[in-house]
Amino acid sequence: MLRIIGVGLGRTGTMTLKKALCRLGFGPCYHFTEVFAHPRHLHDWAAGANGVPEAWRGPLTGYVSTTDWPGVTFWREMVEAYPDAKVILTSRDAAAWYESVTSTVFAAMSGRFPEAAERFRSFETAEQLAQFGRLGVIGRCFDGRIDDRDHVIACYERHNQAVRETVAPERLLDFQVSQGWEPLCAFLGVEVPEDPFPHSNDQKSFRATVLTNPND
């Protein structure tokens, strides 16, 4: 059963949060990279994006926490379904977030990484991956379009505000990964580890962490 629900959109430090949660004992954590390890999950994620009620529950079986897409698409449903789970909203400066998401996630979805596009054509659930991207990410998170900077940023800011207005303050951590261990550990009621706070998946490492060959 989920104990931690990450509700920040992708490229807000979601991979870093995943690693931090696992280090603190709140793993396994479901991040977008999990769909490459479990490609059949995409049938459920795509079904959920198509409106099939609670289809999102299946892939999360056995996970303690979740961050990033696909889960964040269904954040409202998760927050309601797991009333005892704590909620973490990762965020960052809107302009910096836009530059990051357009040069990574949106670039991958639009085929601007040719070497990755070629690999994904042979991915066993490539159709469902594309469907989820179209309906679950672009459709549900960005009102059907990602071609306008002001619109995308407005959707990002509206999402963050909706989380803050929906989730009870005592249940929500409004978090930037640059803050490190202290606020995260205080919120979760655990001791601060001695090892450094993890930082990962900047734009240079995006291809290595997300765009690796899914068949390897």
JSON list of C-alpha atoms in Angstrom, two decimals:
[
{"chain": "A", "resi": 1, "resn": "MET", "atom": "CA", "xyz": [0.00, 0.00, 0.00]},
{"chain": "A", "resi": 2, "resn": "LEU", "atom": "CA", "xyz": [1.27, 3.46, -0.86]},
{"chain": "A", "resi": 3, "resn": "ARG", "atom": "CA", "xyz": [2.64, 5.41, 2.09]},
{"chain": "A", "resi": 4, "resn": "ILE", "atom": "CA", "xyz": [4.14, 8.29, 0.10]},
{"chain": "A", "resi": 5, "resn": "ILE", "atom": "CA", "xyz": [2.54, 9.94, -2.95]},
{"chain": "A", "resi": 6, "resn": "GLY", "atom": "CA", "xyz": [4.79, 12.22, -5.01]},
{"chain": "A", "resi": 7, "resn": "VAL", "atom": "CA", "xyz": [2.62, 14.75, -6.81]},
{"chain": "A", "resi": 8, "resn": "GLY", "atom": "CA", "xyz": [5.24, 16.92, -8.51]},
{"chain": "A", "resi": 9, "resn": "LEU", "atom": "CA", "xyz": [5.31, 16.90, -12.30]},
{"chain": "A", "resi": 10, "resn": "GLY", "atom": "CA", "xyz": [8.28, 15.34, -14.04]},
{"chain": "A", "resi": 11, "resn": "ARG", "atom": "CA", "xyz": [11.55, 17.33, -14.11]},
{"chain": "A", "resi": 12, "resn": "THR", "atom": "CA", "xyz": [11.03, 18.75, -10.62]},
{"chain": "A", "resi": 13, "resn": "GLY", "atom": "CA", "xyz": [13.51, 16.41, -8.95]},
{"chain": "A", "resi": 14, "resn": "THR", "atom": "CA", "xyz": [11.37, 13.30, -9.07]},
{"chain": "A", "resi": 15, "resn": "MET", "atom": "CA", "xyz": [14.25, 10.89, -9.68]},
{"chain": "A", "resi": 16, "resn": "THR", "atom": "CA", "xyz": [16.20, 12.48, -6.83]},
{"chain": "A", "resi": 17, "resn": "LEU", "atom": "CA", "xyz": [13.15, 12.08, -4.58]},
{"chain": "A", "resi": 18, "resn": "LYS", "atom": "CA", "xyz": [12.80, 8.45, -5.63]},
{"chain": "A", "resi": 19, "resn": "LYS", "atom": "CA", "xyz": [16.39, 7.74, -4.59]},
{"chain": "A", "resi": 20, "resn": "ALA", "atom": "CA", "xyz": [15.99, 9.65, -1.34]},
{"chain": "A", "resi": 21, "resn": "LEU", "atom": "CA", "xyz": [12.80, 7.79, -0.42]},
{"chain": "A", "resi": 22, "resn": "CYS", "atom": "CA", "xyz": [14.41, 4.43, -1.11]},
{"chain": "A", "resi": 23, "resn": "ARG", "atom": "CA", "xyz": [17.41, 5.42, 1.00]},
{"chain": "A", "resi": 24, "resn": "LEU", "atom": "CA", "xyz": [15.05, 6.27, 3.87]},
{"chain": "A", "resi": 25, "resn": "GLY", "atom": "CA", "xyz": [13.26, 2.92, 3.67]},
{"chain": "A", "resi": 26, "resn": "PHE", "atom": "CA", "xyz": [10.20, 4.00, 1.69]},
{"chain": "A", "resi": 27, "resn": "GLY", "atom": "CA", "xyz": [10.89, 1.81, -1.32]},
{"chain": "A", "resi": 28, "resn": "PRO", "atom": "CA", "xyz": [10.23, 0.38, -3.73]},
{"chain": "A", "resi": 29, "resn": "CYS", "atom": "CA", "xyz": [9.27, 3.67, -5.35]},
{"chain": "A", "resi": 30, "resn": "TYR", "atom": "CA", "xyz": [7.45, 3.86, -8.67]},
{"chain": "A", "resi": 31, "resn": "HIS", "atom": "CA", "xyz": [9.02, 6.35, -11.09]},
{"chain": "A", "resi": 32, "resn": "PHE", "atom": "CA", "xyz": [8.63, 6.53, -14.86]},
{"chain": "A", "resi": 33, "resn": "THR", "atom": "CA", "xyz": [11.72, 4.38, -15.28]},
{"chain": "A", "resi": 34, "resn": "GLU", "atom": "CA", "xyz": [9.71, 1.48, -13.84]},
{"chain": "A", "resi": 35, "resn": "VAL", "atom": "CA", "xyz": [7.68, 1.17, -17.04]},
{"chain": "A", "resi": 36, "resn": "PHE", "atom": "CA", "xyz": [10.81, 0.08, -18.88]},
{"chain": "A", "resi": 37, "resn": "ALA", "atom": "CA", "xyz": [11.44, -2.62, -16.30]},
{"chain": "A", "resi": 38, "resn": "HIS", "atom": "CA", "xyz": [7.77, -3.64, -16.41]},
{"chain": "A", "resi": 39, "resn": "PRO", "atom": "CA", "xyz": [6.48, -2.78, -19.90]},
{"chain": "A", "resi": 40, "resn": "ARG", "atom": "CA", "xyz": [3.18, -4.62, -19.40]},
{"chain": "A", "resi": 41, "resn": "HIS", "atom": "CA", "xyz": [2.27, -1.98, -16.82]},
{"chain": "A", "resi": 42, "resn": "LEU", "atom": "CA", "xyz": [1.69, 0.38, -19.71]},
{"chain": "A", "resi": 43, "resn": "HIS", "atom": "CA", "xyz": [-1.54, -1.40, -20.59]},
{"chain": "A", "resi": 44, "resn": "ASP", "atom": "CA", "xyz": [-2.98, -0.27, -17.26]},
{"chain": "A", "resi": 45, "resn": "TRP", "atom": "CA", "xyz": [-1.51, 3.22, -17.40]},
{"chain": "A", "resi": 46, "resn": "ALA", "atom": "CA", "xyz": [-2.88, 3.75, -20.89]},
{"chain": "A", "resi": 47, "resn": "ALA", "atom": "CA", "xyz": [-6.26, 2.37, -19.84]},
{"chain": "A", "resi": 48, "resn": "GLY", "atom": "CA", "xyz": [-6.34, 4.80, -16.94]},
{"chain": "A", "resi": 49, "resn": "ALA", "atom": "CA", "xyz": [-5.53, 7.69, -19.25]},
{"chain": "A", "resi": 50, "resn": "ASN", "atom": "CA", "xyz": [-8.44, 6.50, -21.41]},
{"chain": "A", "resi": 51, "resn": "GLY", "atom": "CA", "xyz": [-10.77, 6.81, -18.42]},
{"chain": "A", "resi": 52, "resn": "VAL", "atom": "CA", "xyz": [-10.92, 3.25, -17.13]},
{"chain": "A", "resi": 53, "resn": "PRO", "atom": "CA", "xyz": [-11.63, 3.69, -13.38]},
{"chain": "A", "resi": 54, "resn": "GLU", "atom": "CA", "xyz": [-8.80, 2.67, -11.04]},
{"chain": "A", "resi": 55, "resn": "ALA", "atom": "CA", "xyz": [-6.72, 1.07, -13.79]},
{"chain": "A", "resi": 56, "resn": "TRP", "atom": "CA", "xyz": [-3.75, 2.88, -12.21]},
{"chain": "A", "resi": 57, "resn": "ARG", "atom": "CA", "xyz": [-3.91, 0.64, -9.14]},
{"chain": "A", "resi": 58, "resn": "GLY", "atom": "CA", "xyz": [-2.52, -2.48, -10.81]},
{"chain": "A", "resi": 59, "resn": "PRO", "atom": "CA", "xyz": [1.03, -1.29, -11.58]},
{"chain": "A", "resi": 60, "resn": "LEU", "atom": "CA", "xyz": [1.44, 0.11, -8.07]},
{"chain": "A", "resi": 61, "resn": "THR", "atom": "CA", "xyz": [0.90, -3.24, -6.35]},
{"chain": "A", "resi": 62, "resn": "GLY", "atom": "CA", "xyz": [3.80, -3.82, -3.97]},
{"chain": "A", "resi": 63, "resn": "TYR", "atom": "CA", "xyz": [5.11, -0.25, -4.14]},
{"chain": "A", "resi": 64, "resn": "VAL", "atom": "CA", "xyz": [5.46, 1.89, -1.02]},
{"chain": "A", "resi": 65, "resn": "SER", "atom": "CA", "xyz": [5.89, 5.24, -2.76]},
{"chain": "A", "resi": 66, "resn": "THR", "atom": "CA", "xyz": [5.52, 6.88, -6.16]},
{"chain": "A", "resi": 67, "resn": "THR", "atom": "CA", "xyz": [6.96, 9.93, -7.91]},
{"chain": "A", "resi": 68, "resn": "ASP", "atom": "CA", "xyz": [6.85, 11.33, -11.45]},
{"chain": "A", "resi": 69, "resn": "TRP", "atom": "CA", "xyz": [4.69, 10.16, -14.32]},
{"chain": "A", "resi": 70, "resn": "PRO", "atom": "CA", "xyz": [2.75, 7.93, -14.85]},
{"chain": "A", "resi": 71, "resn": "GLY", "atom": "CA", "xyz": [1.49, 8.15, -11.26]},
{"chain": "A", "resi": 72, "resn": "VAL", "atom": "CA", "xyz": [1.28, 11.93, -11.03]},
{"chain": "A", "resi": 73, "resn": "THR", "atom": "CA", "xyz": [-1.35, 11.92, -13.78]},
{"chain": "A", "resi": 74, "resn": "PHE", "atom": "CA", "xyz": [-3.67, 10.27, -11.25]},
{"chain": "A", "resi": 75, "resn": "TRP", "atom": "CA", "xyz": [-2.63, 12.23, -8.19]},
{"chain": "A", "resi": 76, "resn": "ARG", "atom": "CA", "xyz": [-6.15, 13.22, -7.19]},
{"chain": "A", "resi": 77, "resn": "GLU", "atom": "CA", "xyz": [-7.34, 9.62, -7.30]},
{"chain": "A", "resi": 78, "resn": "MET", "atom": "CA", "xyz": [-4.35, 8.43, -5.27]},
{"chain": "A", "resi": 79, "resn": "VAL", "atom": "CA", "xyz": [-4.67, 11.13, -2.62]},
{"chain": "A", "resi": 80, "resn": "GLU", "atom": "CA", "xyz": [-8.31, 10.15, -2.13]},
{"chain": "A", "resi": 81, "resn": "ALA", "atom": "CA", "xyz": [-7.72, 6.39, -2.28]},
{"chain": "A", "resi": 82, "resn": "TYR", "atom": "CA", "xyz": [-4.91, 6.43, 0.31]},
{"chain": "A", "resi": 83, "resn": "PRO", "atom": "CA", "xyz": [-6.02, 8.92, 2.97]},
{"chain": "A", "resi": 84, "resn": "ASP", "atom": "CA", "xyz": [-3.22, 7.93, 5.34]},
{"chain": "A", "resi": 85, "resn": "ALA", "atom": "CA", "xyz": [-0.45, 8.42, 2.77]},
{"chain": "A", "resi": 86, "resn": "LYS", "atom": "CA", "xyz": [1.78, 11.47, 3.02]},
{"chain": "A", "resi": 87, "resn": "VAL", "atom": "CA", "xyz": [2.01, 13.71, -0.02]},
{"chain": "A", "resi": 88, "resn": "ILE", "atom": "CA", "xyz": [5.14, 15.40, -1.39]},
{"chain": "A", "resi": 89, "resn": "LEU", "atom": "CA", "xyz": [4.96, 18.17, -3.98]},
{"chain": "A", "resi": 90, "resn": "THR", "atom": "CA", "xyz": [8.32, 18.69, -5.67]},
{"chain": "A", "resi": 91, "resn": "SER", "atom": "CA", "xyz": [8.64, 21.98, -7.50]},
{"chain": "A", "resi": 92, "resn": "ARG", "atom": "CA", "xyz": [11.21, 24.37, -8.93]},
{"chain": "A", "resi": 93, "resn": "ASP", "atom": "CA", "xyz": [11.36, 27.73, -10.68]},
{"chain": "A", "resi": 94, "resn": "ALA", "atom": "CA", "xyz": [8.78, 27.63, -13.47]},
{"chain": "A", "resi": 95, "resn": "ALA", "atom": "CA", "xyz": [11.07, 28.99, -16.21]},
{"chain": "A", "resi": 96, "resn": "ALA", "atom": "CA", "xyz": [13.86, 26.55, -15.34]},
{"chain": "A", "resi": 97, "resn": "TRP", "atom": "CA", "xyz": [11.35, 23.69, -15.18]},
{"chain": "A", "resi": 98, "resn": "TYR", "atom": "CA", "xyz": [9.99, 24.58, -18.63]},
{"chain": "A", "resi": 99, "resn": "GLU", "atom": "CA", "xyz": [13.45, 24.59, -20.20]},
{"chain": "A", "resi": 100, "resn": "SER", "atom": "CA", "xyz": [14.16, 21.21, -18.63]},
{"chain": "A", "resi": 101, "resn": "VAL", "atom": "CA", "xyz": [10.91, 19.50, -19.56]},
{"chain": "A", "resi": 102, "resn": "THR", "atom": "CA", "xyz": [10.93, 20.74, -23.15]},
{"chain": "A", "resi": 103, "resn": "SER", "atom": "CA", "xyz": [14.53, 19.64, -23.75]},
{"chain": "A", "resi": 104, "resn": "THR", "atom": "CA", "xyz": [13.98, 16.18, -22.25]},
{"chain": "A", "resi": 105, "resn": "VAL", "atom": "CA", "xyz": [10.47, 14.76, -21.81]},
{"chain": "A", "resi": 106, "resn": "PHE", "atom": "CA", "xyz": [8.77, 16.71, -24.58]},
{"chain": "A", "resi": 107, "resn": "ALA", "atom": "CA", "xyz": [11.75, 16.21, -26.89]},
{"chain": "A", "resi": 108, "resn": "ALA", "atom": "CA", "xyz": [11.59, 12.46, -26.36]},
{"chain": "A", "resi": 109, "resn": "MET", "atom": "CA", "xyz": [7.83, 12.37, -26.93]},
{"chain": "A", "resi": 110, "resn": "SER", "atom": "CA", "xyz": [8.13, 14.31, -30.18]},
{"chain": "A", "resi": 111, "resn": "GLY", "atom": "CA", "xyz": [10.93, 12.13, -31.55]},
{"chain": "A", "resi": 112, "resn": "ARG", "atom": "CA", "xyz": [13.71, 14.73, -31.26]},
{"chain": "A", "resi": 113, "resn": "PHE", "atom": "CA", "xyz": [16.06, 12.02, -29.96]},
{"chain": "A", "resi": 114, "resn": "PRO", "atom": "CA", "xyz": [16.32, 9.92, -33.15]},
{"chain": "A", "resi": 115, "resn": "GLU", "atom": "CA", "xyz": [18.41, 7.16, -31.60]},
{"chain": "A", "resi": 116, "resn": "ALA", "atom": "CA", "xyz": [15.85, 6.69, -28.83]},
{"chain": "A", "resi": 117, "resn": "ALA", "atom": "CA", "xyz": [12.91, 6.84, -31.23]},
{"chain": "A", "resi": 118, "resn": "GLU", "atom": "CA", "xyz": [14.42, 4.01, -33.24]},
{"chain": "A", "resi": 119, "resn": "ARG", "atom": "CA", "xyz": [14.85, 1.85, -30.14]},
{"chain": "A", "resi": 120, "resn": "PHE", "atom": "CA", "xyz": [11.36, 2.51, -28.82]},
{"chain": "A", "resi": 121, "resn": "ARG", "atom": "CA", "xyz": [9.75, 1.41, -32.06]},
{"chain": "A", "resi": 122, "resn": "SER", "atom": "CA", "xyz": [10.68, -2.13, -31.07]},
{"chain": "A", "resi": 123, "resn": "PHE", "atom": "CA", "xyz": [9.55, -1.74, -27.44]},
{"chain": "A", "resi": 124, "resn": "GLU", "atom": "CA", "xyz": [6.89, -4.38, -26.75]},
{"chain": "A", "resi": 125, "resn": "THR", "atom": "CA", "xyz": [4.33, -1.86, -25.48]},
{"chain": "A", "resi": 126, "resn": "ALA", "atom": "CA", "xyz": [5.36, 1.07, -27.68]},
{"chain": "A", "resi": 127, "resn": "GLU", "atom": "CA", "xyz": [1.74, 1.71, -28.68]},
{"chain": "A", "resi": 128, "resn": "GLN", "atom": "CA", "xyz": [0.62, 2.00, -25.06]},
{"chain": "A", "resi": 129, "resn": "LEU", "atom": "CA", "xyz": [3.63, 4.18, -24.21]},
{"chain": "A", "resi": 130, "resn": "ALA", "atom": "CA", "xyz": [2.71, 6.60, -26.98]},
{"chain": "A", "resi": 131, "resn": "GLN", "atom": "CA", "xyz": [-0.95, 6.49, -25.98]},
{"chain": "A", "resi": 132, "resn": "PHE", "atom": "CA", "xyz": [-0.18, 7.31, -22.38]},
{"chain": "A", "resi": 133, "resn": "GLY", "atom": "CA", "xyz": [2.09, 10.16, -23.43]},
{"chain": "A", "resi": 134, "resn": "ARG", "atom": "CA", "xyz": [-0.61, 11.60, -25.64]},
{"chain": "A", "resi": 135, "resn": "LEU", "atom": "CA", "xyz": [-3.55, 11.16, -23.26]},
{"chain": "A", "resi": 136, "resn": "GLY", "atom": "CA", "xyz": [-2.02, 10.91, -19.81]},
{"chain": "A", "resi": 137, "resn": "VAL", "atom": "CA", "xyz": [0.75, 13.51, -20.05]},
{"chain": "A", "resi": 138, "resn": "ILE", "atom": "CA", "xyz": [-0.19, 15.95, -22.80]},
{"chain": "A", "resi": 139, "resn": "GLY", "atom": "CA", "xyz": [-3.93, 15.46, -22.46]},
{"chain": "A", "resi": 140, "resn": "ARG", "atom": "CA", "xyz": [-4.49, 15.36, -18.72]},
{"chain": "A", "resi": 141, "resn": "CYS", "atom": "CA", "xyz": [-1.57, 17.46, -17.50]},
{"chain": "A", "resi": 142, "resn": "PHE", "atom": "CA", "xyz": [-1.28, 20.08, -20.24]},
{"chain": "A", "resi": 143, "resn": "ASP", "atom": "CA", "xyz": [-4.80, 20.39, -21.64]},
{"chain": "A", "resi": 144, "resn": "GLY", "atom": "CA", "xyz": [-3.86, 18.70, -24.89]},
{"chain": "A", "resi": 145, "resn": "ARG", "atom": "CA", "xyz": [-0.96, 20.87, -26.10]},
{"chain": "A", "resi": 146, "resn": "ILE", "atom": "CA", "xyz": [2.68, 21.48, -25.30]},
{"chain": "A", "resi": 147, "resn": "ASP", "atom": "CA", "xyz": [3.54, 23.86, -28.14]},
{"chain": "A", "resi": 148, "resn": "ASP", "atom": "CA", "xyz": [3.15, 27.13, -26.24]},
{"chain": "A", "resi": 149, "resn": "ARG", "atom": "CA", "xyz": [5.50, 28.17, -23.44]},
{"chain": "A", "resi": 150, "resn": "ASP", "atom": "CA", "xyz": [3.06, 30.37, -21.56]},
{"chain": "A", "resi": 151, "resn": "HIS", "atom": "CA", "xyz": [0.37, 27.70, -21.71]},
{"chain": "A", "resi": 152, "resn": "VAL", "atom": "CA", "xyz": [2.67, 24.94, -20.44]},
{"chain": "A", "resi": 153, "resn": "ILE", "atom": "CA", "xyz": [3.96, 27.07, -17.57]},
{"chain": "A", "resi": 154, "resn": "ALA", "atom": "CA", "xyz": [0.39, 28.06, -16.67]},
{"chain": "A", "resi": 155, "resn": "CYS", "atom": "CA", "xyz": [-0.55, 24.36, -16.52]},
{"chain": "A", "resi": 156, "resn": "TYR", "atom": "CA", "xyz": [2.46, 23.66, -14.32]},
{"chain": "A", "resi": 157, "resn": "GLU", "atom": "CA", "xyz": [1.60, 26.46, -11.91]},
{"chain": "A", "resi": 158, "resn": "ARG", "atom": "CA", "xyz": [-2.08, 25.50, -11.90]},
{"chain": "A", "resi": 159, "resn": "HIS", "atom": "CA", "xyz": [-1.17, 21.92, -11.04]},
{"chain": "A", "resi": 160, "resn": "ASN", "atom": "CA", "xyz": [0.99, 23.00, -8.10]},
{"chain": "A", "resi": 161, "resn": "GLN", "atom": "CA", "xyz": [-1.70, 25.34, -6.82]},
{"chain": "A", "resi": 162, "resn": "ALA", "atom": "CA", "xyz": [-4.36, 22.63, -7.11]},
{"chain": "A", "resi": 163, "resn": "VAL", "atom": "CA", "xyz": [-2.24, 20.32, -4.97]},
{"chain": "A", "resi": 164, "resn": "ARG", "atom": "CA", "xyz": [-1.75, 23.00, -2.32]},
{"chain": "A", "resi": 165, "resn": "GLU", "atom": "CA", "xyz": [-5.47, 23.75, -2.23]},
{"chain": "A", "resi": 166, "resn": "THR", "atom": "CA", "xyz": [-6.57, 20.10, -2.21]},
{"chain": "A", "resi": 167, "resn": "VAL", "atom": "CA", "xyz": [-4.24, 18.34, 0.21]},
{"chain": "A", "resi": 168, "resn": "ALA", "atom": "CA", "xyz": [-4.51, 19.11, 3.92]},
{"chain": "A", "resi": 169, "resn": "PRO", "atom": "CA", "xyz": [-1.46, 21.14, 5.08]},
{"chain": "A", "resi": 170, "resn": "GLU", "atom": "CA", "xyz": [-0.49, 18.61, 7.75]},
{"chain": "A", "resi": 171, "resn": "ARG", "atom": "CA", "xyz": [-0.37, 15.91, 5.11]},
{"chain": "A", "resi": 172, "resn": "LEU", "atom": "CA", "xyz": [1.62, 17.84, 2.49]},
{"chain": "A", "resi": 173, "resn": "LEU", "atom": "CA", "xyz": [5.31, 18.65, 2.13]},
{"chain": "A", "resi": 174, "resn": "ASP", "atom": "CA", "xyz": [6.00, 21.45, -0.35]},
{"chain": "A", "resi": 175, "resn": "PHE", "atom": "CA", "xyz": [9.55, 20.48, -1.25]},
{"chain": "A", "resi": 176, "resn": "GLN", "atom": "CA", "xyz": [12.46, 21.48, -3.45]},
{"chain": "A", "resi": 177, "resn": "VAL", "atom": "CA", "xyz": [15.19, 18.88, -3.69]},
{"chain": "A", "resi": 178, "resn": "SER", "atom": "CA", "xyz": [17.80, 21.60, -3.20]},
{"chain": "A", "resi": 179, "resn": "GLN", "atom": "CA", "xyz": [16.61, 21.71, 0.44]},
{"chain": "A", "resi": 180, "resn": "GLY", "atom": "CA", "xyz": [18.18, 18.30, 1.09]},
{"chain": "A", "resi": 181, "resn": "TRP", "atom": "CA", "xyz": [17.50, 15.80, 3.83]},
{"chain": "A", "resi": 182, "resn": "GLU", "atom": "CA", "xyz": [16.30, 17.95, 6.73]},
{"chain": "A", "resi": 183, "resn": "PRO", "atom": "CA", "xyz": [12.74, 18.96, 5.69]},
{"chain": "A", "resi": 184, "resn": "LEU", "atom": "CA", "xyz": [12.11, 15.60, 4.05]},
{"chain": "A", "resi": 185, "resn": "CYS", "atom": "CA", "xyz": [13.22, 13.59, 7.07]},
{"chain": "A", "resi": 186, "resn": "ALA", "atom": "CA", "xyz": [11.34, 15.84, 9.49]},
{"chain": "A", "resi": 187, "resn": "PHE", "atom": "CA", "xyz": [8.16, 15.38, 7.46]},
{"chain": "A", "resi": 188, "resn": "LEU", "atom": "CA", "xyz": [8.57, 11.60, 7.34]},
{"chain": "A", "resi": 189, "resn": "GLY", "atom": "CA", "xyz": [9.62, 11.30, 10.97]},
{"chain": "A", "resi": 190, "resn": "VAL", "atom": "CA", "xyz": [12.97, 9.62, 10.29]},
{"chain": "A", "resi": 191, "resn": "GLU", "atom": "CA", "xyz": [16.58, 10.42, 11.15]},
{"chain": "A", "resi": 192, "resn": "VAL", "atom": "CA", "xyz": [18.77, 12.33, 8.72]},
{"chain": "A", "resi": 193, "resn": "PRO", "atom": "CA", "xyz": [21.28, 9.95, 7.07]},
{"chain": "A", "resi": 194, "resn": "GLU", "atom": "CA", "xyz": [24.97, 10.65, 7.28]},
{"chain": "A", "resi": 195, "resn": "ASP", "atom": "CA", "xyz": [25.49, 10.19, 3.55]},
{"chain": "A", "resi": 196, "resn": "PRO", "atom": "CA", "xyz": [24.91, 13.09, 1.13]},
{"chain": "A", "resi": 197, "resn": "PHE", "atom": "CA", "xyz": [21.48, 13.80, -0.28]},
{"chain": "A", "resi": 198, "resn": "PRO", "atom": "CA", "xyz": [21.20, 12.17, -3.71]},
{"chain": "A", "resi": 199, "resn": "HIS", "atom": "CA", "xyz": [21.05, 14.33, -6.81]},
{"chain": "A", "resi": 200, "resn": "SER", "atom": "CA", "xyz": [20.46, 12.77, -10.19]},
{"chain": "A", "resi": 201, "resn": "ASN", "atom": "CA", "xyz": [18.86, 13.00, -13.61]},
{"chain": "A", "resi": 202, "resn": "ASP", "atom": "CA", "xyz": [19.92, 16.44, -14.73]},
{"chain": "A", "resi": 203, "resn": "GLN", "atom": "CA", "xyz": [19.45, 17.14, -18.43]},
{"chain": "A", "resi": 204, "resn": "LYS", "atom": "CA", "xyz": [22.81, 15.63, -19.35]},
{"chain": "A", "resi": 205, "resn": "SER", "atom": "CA", "xyz": [21.98, 12.35, -17.65]},
{"chain": "A", "resi": 206, "resn": "PHE", "atom": "CA", "xyz": [18.37, 12.13, -18.92]},
{"chain": "A", "resi": 207, "resn": "ARG", "atom": "CA", "xyz": [19.27, 9.90, -21.82]},
{"chain": "A", "resi": 208, "resn": "ALA", "atom": "CA", "xyz": [21.19, 7.54, -19.56]},
{"chain": "A", "resi": 209, "resn": "THR", "atom": "CA", "xyz": [18.40, 7.20, -17.00]},
{"chain": "A", "resi": 210, "resn": "VAL", "atom": "CA", "xyz": [15.26, 7.31, -19.14]},
{"chain": "A", "resi": 211, "resn": "LEU", "atom": "CA", "xyz": [16.20, 6.87, -22.77]},
{"chain": "A", "resi": 212, "resn": "THR", "atom": "CA", "xyz": [18.25, 3.72, -22.40]},
{"chain": "A", "resi": 213, "resn": "ASN", "atom": "CA", "xyz": [17.36, 0.79, -24.60]},
{"chain": "A", "resi": 214, "resn": "PRO", "atom": "CA", "xyz": [14.18, -0.66, -23.04]},
{"chain": "A", "resi": 215, "resn": "ASN", "atom": "CA", "xyz": [15.06, -4.12, -24.36]},
{"chain": "A", "resi": 216, "resn": "ASP", "atom": "CA", "xyz": [18.46, -4.30, -22.64]}
]
